[in-house]
Amino acid sequence: MSIFSKSLLFRGVGGRHYSAAAQAQLREILGNQLAGIKEAGTFKAERVITSSQSTQITVQGSDKKILNFCANNYLGLANNPEIVEHSQKLLEQYGAGLSSVRFICGTQDIHKQLEKKIAQFHGREDTILYASCFDANAGIFEAILTPEDAVFSDELNHASIIDGIRLCKAKKQRYRHRDLGDLEEQLKASDARLKLIATDGVFSMDGNIAPLARIVELAKKYNALVFVDECHATGFFGATGRGTEEYDNVMGQVDIINSTLGKALGGASGGYTTGPAELISFLRQKSRPYLFSNTLPPAVVAVGLKVMDMLLQSSELTQRVQSNTQRFRQAMTMAGFTIAGENHPICPVMLGDARLASKFADEMLTRGIYVIGFSYPVVPQGKARIRVQISAAHTEAEIDRAIDAFIEVGRSLKVIQ
Ligand code: PLP
């Protein structure tokens, strides 16, 4: 009997597993739930793209190019030839991956270089890389906060912040969305050792901005720390793309910044925490997604390195996404649409009704414009919308084409006159 034969003990006739009944039960339970999700109209089908990520893409089942207005590709760098070339170069030089976590044998010189460049970009002391910002958010609160501490979290923070906070033992306090009165009441009443205010810099469903300057003021008054998730800001928001703290004139005053390499910064993957040297050093010792997960592959590190070089040299792309955003928001508002959010490339076109949002998105696709309708439970009941995302890579002509299509569909569905 070979060492592998043992597994036969668990197999019945025809290789069927003895747990067939349990598996049938699982299929039935999940199948019923899936049917429920479909019936509620909230099933998320994935459209299959057959080109690189760009403003013009092709999707399975069609040769026609469609205009993409729903990627987080804010700077249009996801298929930038210089970045792809650099990534190929480091793939050849450093190999496919490290087969290791960072502290065993997964740290190359390029990981250290990228951490240094990100810290330089944000004007911080040091940076720690993660496989994603989801991991960065999952790893920070549990590592640094104890039961003696308290975390004050905006109720609409991203799921990864919510999950990260769930893992920690600090006192968990939620304040009403961007409500500084509520935040202040809670800070005033707290006798925690460390107080940490946690907020998204930009809230991705509404494209609205955390009142960061006033949060920083409250933090000073009540001796609290400020943590900001800058996934929808780093590289393109604020005059030179330094993010929400630049936009709100409080550069350098946020204590901890978490962000992603998977959106504006080349769109590959990866996340990070940047801040005080002791914090970064401590996270390398204690943060579980860092300690127990594989290091970023060289081809991905290369994307981050090249993007950082580009952004440290020039803010041209940042300015372009800002002027494209203004063009879209102004024309759409003039046409009679309600665009939520503030001056950010996330432009939610508010429609209210879920079925209307879904029909609107379908009609846009027949006109060659790819946008997505968002409805409950992703956004509150009755607040369905189409979330348009503008990129520096959109040409003015492409933006105008999208606006024309919105106006045509908006009139035919009686959303505008
Ligand atoms: N934080 C926010 C605000 C996000 O929008 C996202 C991505 O959707 C994340 C964190 C997670 O980032 P990543 O894709 O790097 O895991």
PDB file of C-alpha atoms in Angstrom, residues 13-170:
ATOM      1  CA  VAL A  13     -17.515   3.761  -5.399  1.00  0.00           C
ATOM      2  CA  GLY A  14     -16.630   5.944  -8.409  1.00  0.00           C
ATOM      3  CA  GLY A  15     -14.428   8.183  -6.308  1.00  0.00           C
ATOM      4  CA  ARG A  16     -17.395   9.828  -4.583  1.00  0.00           C
ATOM      5  CA  HIS A  17     -16.588  11.307  -1.259  1.00  0.00           C
ATOM      6  CA  TYR A  18     -18.201   9.841   1.890  1.00  0.00           C
ATOM      7  CA  SER A  19     -19.197  13.383   2.861  1.00  0.00           C
ATOM      8  CA  ALA A  20     -21.560  13.505  -0.142  1.00  0.00           C
ATOM      9  CA  ALA A  21     -24.578  13.993   2.096  1.00  0.00           C
ATOM     10  CA  ALA A  22     -22.967  16.887   3.974  1.00  0.00           C
ATOM     11  CA  GLN A  23     -21.892  18.414   0.690  1.00  0.00           C
ATOM     12  CA  ALA A  24     -25.400  18.068  -0.749  1.00  0.00           C
ATOM     13  CA  GLN A  25     -26.679  19.855   2.350  1.00  0.00           C
ATOM     14  CA  LEU A  26     -24.166  22.665   1.863  1.00  0.00           C
ATOM     15  CA  ARG A  27     -25.130  23.004  -1.818  1.00  0.00           C
ATOM     16  CA  GLU A  28     -28.804  23.202  -0.867  1.00  0.00           C
ATOM     17  CA  ILE A  29     -28.286  25.826   1.843  1.00  0.00           C
ATOM     18  CA  LEU A  30     -26.085  28.035  -0.328  1.00  0.00           C
ATOM     19  CA  GLY A  31     -28.181  27.427  -3.446  1.00  0.00           C
ATOM     20  CA  ASN A  32     -31.272  28.725  -1.629  1.00  0.00           C
ATOM     21  CA  GLN A  33     -29.397  31.783  -0.427  1.00  0.00           C
ATOM     22  CA  LEU A  34     -28.062  32.480  -3.914  1.00  0.00           C
ATOM     23  CA  ALA A  35     -31.594  32.236  -5.305  1.00  0.00           C
ATOM     24  CA  GLY A  36     -32.648  34.797  -2.671  1.00  0.00           C
ATOM     25  CA  ILE A  37     -29.835  37.170  -3.665  1.00  0.00           C
ATOM     26  CA  LYS A  38     -30.868  36.877  -7.334  1.00  0.00           C
ATOM     27  CA  GLU A  39     -34.510  37.452  -6.502  1.00  0.00           C
ATOM     28  CA  ALA A  40     -33.585  40.609  -4.580  1.00  0.00           C
ATOM     29  CA  GLY A  41     -31.764  41.865  -7.685  1.00  0.00           C
ATOM     30  CA  THR A  42     -28.447  42.170  -5.805  1.00  0.00           C
ATOM     31  CA  PHE A  43     -26.548  39.275  -7.399  1.00  0.00           C
ATOM     32  CA  LYS A  44     -23.159  40.508  -8.626  1.00  0.00           C
ATOM     33  CA  ALA A  45     -22.367  39.064 -12.048  1.00  0.00           C
ATOM     34  CA  GLU A  46     -18.804  39.593 -13.244  1.00  0.00           C
ATOM     35  CA  ARG A  47     -18.243  40.894 -16.756  1.00  0.00           C
ATOM     36  CA  VAL A  48     -15.142  39.289 -18.252  1.00  0.00           C
ATOM     37  CA  ILE A  49     -12.627  41.747 -19.722  1.00  0.00           C
ATOM     38  CA  THR A  50     -10.468  40.431 -22.554  1.00  0.00           C
ATOM     39  CA  SER A  51      -8.070  43.407 -22.786  1.00  0.00           C
ATOM     40  CA  SER A  52      -5.811  45.168 -20.304  1.00  0.00           C
ATOM     41  CA  GLN A  53      -7.441  47.560 -17.843  1.00  0.00           C
ATOM     42  CA  SER A  54      -7.825  50.901 -19.570  1.00  0.00           C
ATOM     43  CA  THR A  55     -10.309  53.601 -20.530  1.00  0.00           C
ATOM     44  CA  GLN A  56     -11.123  51.516 -23.620  1.00  0.00           C
ATOM     45  CA  ILE A  57     -11.615  47.820 -23.006  1.00  0.00           C
ATOM     46  CA  THR A  58     -13.074  44.774 -24.737  1.00  0.00           C
ATOM     47  CA  VAL A  59     -15.290  42.285 -22.951  1.00  0.00           C
ATOM     48  CA  GLN A  60     -16.044  38.659 -23.627  1.00  0.00           C
ATOM     49  CA  GLY A  61     -18.711  38.164 -26.266  1.00  0.00           C
ATOM     50  CA  SER A  62     -17.927  41.302 -28.238  1.00  0.00           C
ATOM     51  CA  ASP A  63     -15.076  42.714 -30.332  1.00  0.00           C
ATOM     52  CA  LYS A  64     -16.283  46.264 -29.877  1.00  0.00           C
ATOM     53  CA  LYS A  65     -14.279  48.608 -27.662  1.00  0.00           C
ATOM     54  CA  ILE A  66     -16.263  50.037 -24.783  1.00  0.00           C
ATOM     55  CA  LEU A  67     -15.454  53.099 -22.733  1.00  0.00           C
ATOM     56  CA  ASN A  68     -14.719  52.202 -19.143  1.00  0.00           C
ATOM     57  CA  PHE A  69     -16.002  54.564 -16.449  1.00  0.00           C
ATOM     58  CA  CYS A  70     -15.985  52.221 -13.462  1.00  0.00           C
ATOM     59  CA  ALA A  71     -12.352  51.400 -12.616  1.00  0.00           C
ATOM     60  CA  ASN A  72     -10.300  52.834  -9.747  1.00  0.00           C
ATOM     61  CA  ASN A  73      -7.690  53.554 -12.413  1.00  0.00           C
ATOM     62  CA  TYR A  74      -7.651  57.232 -11.431  1.00  0.00           C
ATOM     63  CA  LEU A  75      -4.266  58.057 -12.938  1.00  0.00           C
ATOM     64  CA  GLY A  76      -4.715  55.766 -15.954  1.00  0.00           C
ATOM     65  CA  LEU A  77      -1.522  53.854 -15.111  1.00  0.00           C
ATOM     66  CA  ALA A  78      -2.886  50.294 -15.123  1.00  0.00           C
ATOM     67  CA  ASN A  79      -1.477  49.579 -18.592  1.00  0.00           C
ATOM     68  CA  ASN A  80       1.173  52.287 -18.797  1.00  0.00           C
ATOM     69  CA  PRO A  81       3.948  50.958 -21.113  1.00  0.00           C
ATOM     70  CA  GLU A  82       6.837  52.305 -18.999  1.00  0.00           C
ATOM     71  CA  ILE A  83       5.423  50.619 -15.903  1.00  0.00           C
ATOM     72  CA  VAL A  84       4.798  47.324 -17.694  1.00  0.00           C
ATOM     73  CA  GLU A  85       8.359  47.394 -19.034  1.00  0.00           C
ATOM     74  CA  HIS A  86       9.825  48.030 -15.585  1.00  0.00           C
ATOM     75  CA  SER A  87       7.713  45.234 -14.163  1.00  0.00           C
ATOM     76  CA  GLN A  88       8.980  42.815 -16.851  1.00  0.00           C
ATOM     77  CA  LYS A  89      12.542  43.871 -16.094  1.00  0.00           C
ATOM     78  CA  LEU A  90      12.290  43.222 -12.356  1.00  0.00           C
ATOM     79  CA  LEU A  91      10.408  39.986 -12.989  1.00  0.00           C
ATOM     80  CA  GLU A  92      13.423  38.751 -14.945  1.00  0.00           C
ATOM     81  CA  GLN A  93      15.960  40.113 -12.492  1.00  0.00           C
ATOM     82  CA  TYR A  94      14.284  39.099  -9.216  1.00  0.00           C
ATOM     83  CA  GLY A  95      12.115  36.130 -10.233  1.00  0.00           C
ATOM     84  CA  ALA A  96       8.424  35.350  -9.899  1.00  0.00           C
ATOM     85  CA  GLY A  97       8.248  35.504  -6.128  1.00  0.00           C
ATOM     86  CA  LEU A  98       9.938  34.888  -2.794  1.00  0.00           C
ATOM     87  CA  SER A  99       8.141  31.808  -1.455  1.00  0.00           C
ATOM     88  CA  SER A 100       8.469  33.385   1.958  1.00  0.00           C
ATOM     89  CA  VAL A 101       7.085  35.922   4.363  1.00  0.00           C
ATOM     90  CA  ARG A 102       9.148  39.049   4.848  1.00  0.00           C
ATOM     91  CA  PHE A 103      10.918  38.126   8.106  1.00  0.00           C
ATOM     92  CA  ILE A 104      12.089  34.676   7.006  1.00  0.00           C
ATOM     93  CA  CYS A 105      13.631  35.271   3.594  1.00  0.00           C
ATOM     94  CA  GLY A 106      11.101  37.437   1.750  1.00  0.00           C
ATOM     95  CA  THR A 107      12.710  40.877   1.879  1.00  0.00           C
ATOM     96  CA  GLN A 108      14.590  42.045  -1.223  1.00  0.00           C
ATOM     97  CA  ASP A 109      16.307  45.370  -1.710  1.00  0.00           C
ATOM     98  CA  ILE A 110      13.380  46.457  -3.917  1.00  0.00           C
ATOM     99  CA  HIS A 111      10.906  46.005  -1.040  1.00  0.00           C
ATOM    100  CA  LYS A 112      13.027  48.304   1.108  1.00  0.00           C
ATOM    101  CA  GLN A 113      13.328  50.802  -1.772  1.00  0.00           C
ATOM    102  CA  LEU A 114       9.570  50.892  -2.285  1.00  0.00           C
ATOM    103  CA  GLU A 115       8.913  51.389   1.433  1.00  0.00           C
ATOM    104  CA  LYS A 116      11.360  54.275   1.464  1.00  0.00           C
ATOM    105  CA  LYS A 117       9.828  55.917  -1.616  1.00  0.00           C
ATOM    106  CA  ILE A 118       6.294  55.681  -0.267  1.00  0.00           C
ATOM    107  CA  ALA A 119       7.441  57.252   3.014  1.00  0.00           C
ATOM    108  CA  GLN A 120       9.143  60.021   1.018  1.00  0.00           C
ATOM    109  CA  PHE A 121       5.988  60.606  -1.056  1.00  0.00           C
ATOM    110  CA  HIS A 122       3.846  61.021   2.064  1.00  0.00           C
ATOM    111  CA  GLY A 123       6.555  62.839   4.034  1.00  0.00           C
ATOM    112  CA  ARG A 124       6.596  60.105   6.709  1.00  0.00           C
ATOM    113  CA  GLU A 125       9.373  58.310   8.625  1.00  0.00           C
ATOM    114  CA  ASP A 126       8.820  54.769   7.380  1.00  0.00           C
ATOM    115  CA  THR A 127       6.421  52.417   5.578  1.00  0.00           C
ATOM    116  CA  ILE A 128       5.474  48.748   5.850  1.00  0.00           C
ATOM    117  CA  LEU A 129       4.149  46.888   2.786  1.00  0.00           C
ATOM    118  CA  TYR A 130       1.288  44.395   2.839  1.00  0.00           C
ATOM    119  CA  ALA A 131      -0.283  42.168   0.183  1.00  0.00           C
ATOM    120  CA  SER A 132      -3.258  44.561   0.136  1.00  0.00           C
ATOM    121  CA  CYS A 133      -4.733  47.498   1.987  1.00  0.00           C
ATOM    122  CA  PHE A 134      -7.360  45.093   3.259  1.00  0.00           C
ATOM    123  CA  ASP A 135      -4.476  43.349   5.052  1.00  0.00           C
ATOM    124  CA  ALA A 136      -2.988  46.641   6.235  1.00  0.00           C
ATOM    125  CA  ASN A 137      -6.358  47.517   7.783  1.00  0.00           C
ATOM    126  CA  ALA A 138      -6.776  44.019   9.204  1.00  0.00           C
ATOM    127  CA  GLY A 139      -3.333  44.147  10.806  1.00  0.00           C
ATOM    128  CA  ILE A 140      -3.037  47.523  12.450  1.00  0.00           C
ATOM    129  CA  PHE A 141      -5.707  47.876  15.134  1.00  0.00           C
ATOM    130  CA  GLU A 142      -5.166  44.488  16.729  1.00  0.00           C
ATOM    131  CA  ALA A 143      -1.401  45.026  16.778  1.00  0.00           C
ATOM    132  CA  ILE A 144      -1.352  48.387  18.513  1.00  0.00           C
ATOM    133  CA  LEU A 145      -4.517  48.669  20.614  1.00  0.00           C
ATOM    134  CA  THR A 146      -5.199  46.941  23.957  1.00  0.00           C
ATOM    135  CA  PRO A 147      -8.301  46.815  26.203  1.00  0.00           C
ATOM    136  CA  GLU A 148      -7.061  50.031  27.837  1.00  0.00           C
ATOM    137  CA  ASP A 149      -7.424  51.870  24.507  1.00  0.00           C
ATOM    138  CA  ALA A 150     -10.379  53.095  22.434  1.00  0.00           C
ATOM    139  CA  VAL A 151     -11.003  53.415  18.716  1.00  0.00           C
ATOM    140  CA  PHE A 152     -13.524  55.920  17.314  1.00  0.00           C
ATOM    141  CA  SER A 153     -14.673  54.883  13.860  1.00  0.00           C
ATOM    142  CA  ASP A 154     -16.871  56.679  11.303  1.00  0.00           C
ATOM    143  CA  GLU A 155     -19.983  54.521  10.807  1.00  0.00           C
ATOM    144  CA  LEU A 156     -19.473  54.446   7.017  1.00  0.00           C
ATOM    145  CA  ASN A 157     -15.840  53.358   7.059  1.00  0.00           C
ATOM    146  CA  HIS A 158     -14.723  50.712   4.564  1.00  0.00           C
ATOM    147  CA  ALA A 159     -15.437  47.052   5.378  1.00  0.00           C
ATOM    148  CA  SER A 160     -11.729  46.341   5.908  1.00  0.00           C
ATOM    149  CA  ILE A 161     -11.498  48.989   8.660  1.00  0.00           C
ATOM    150  CA  ILE A 162     -14.618  47.586  10.281  1.00  0.00           C
ATOM    151  CA  ASP A 163     -13.170  44.065  10.152  1.00  0.00           C
ATOM    152  CA  GLY A 164      -9.775  45.248  11.408  1.00  0.00           C
ATOM    153  CA  ILE A 165     -11.400  46.977  14.372  1.00  0.00           C
ATOM    154  CA  ARG A 166     -13.459  43.855  15.143  1.00  0.00           C
ATOM    155  CA  LEU A 167     -10.209  41.951  15.637  1.00  0.00           C
ATOM    156  CA  CYS A 168      -8.816  44.308  18.266  1.00  0.00           C
ATOM    157  CA  LYS A 169      -9.507  44.343  22.001  1.00  0.00           C
ATOM    158  CA  ALA A 170      -9.851  48.107  22.382  1.00  0.00           C
TER     159      ALA A 170
END
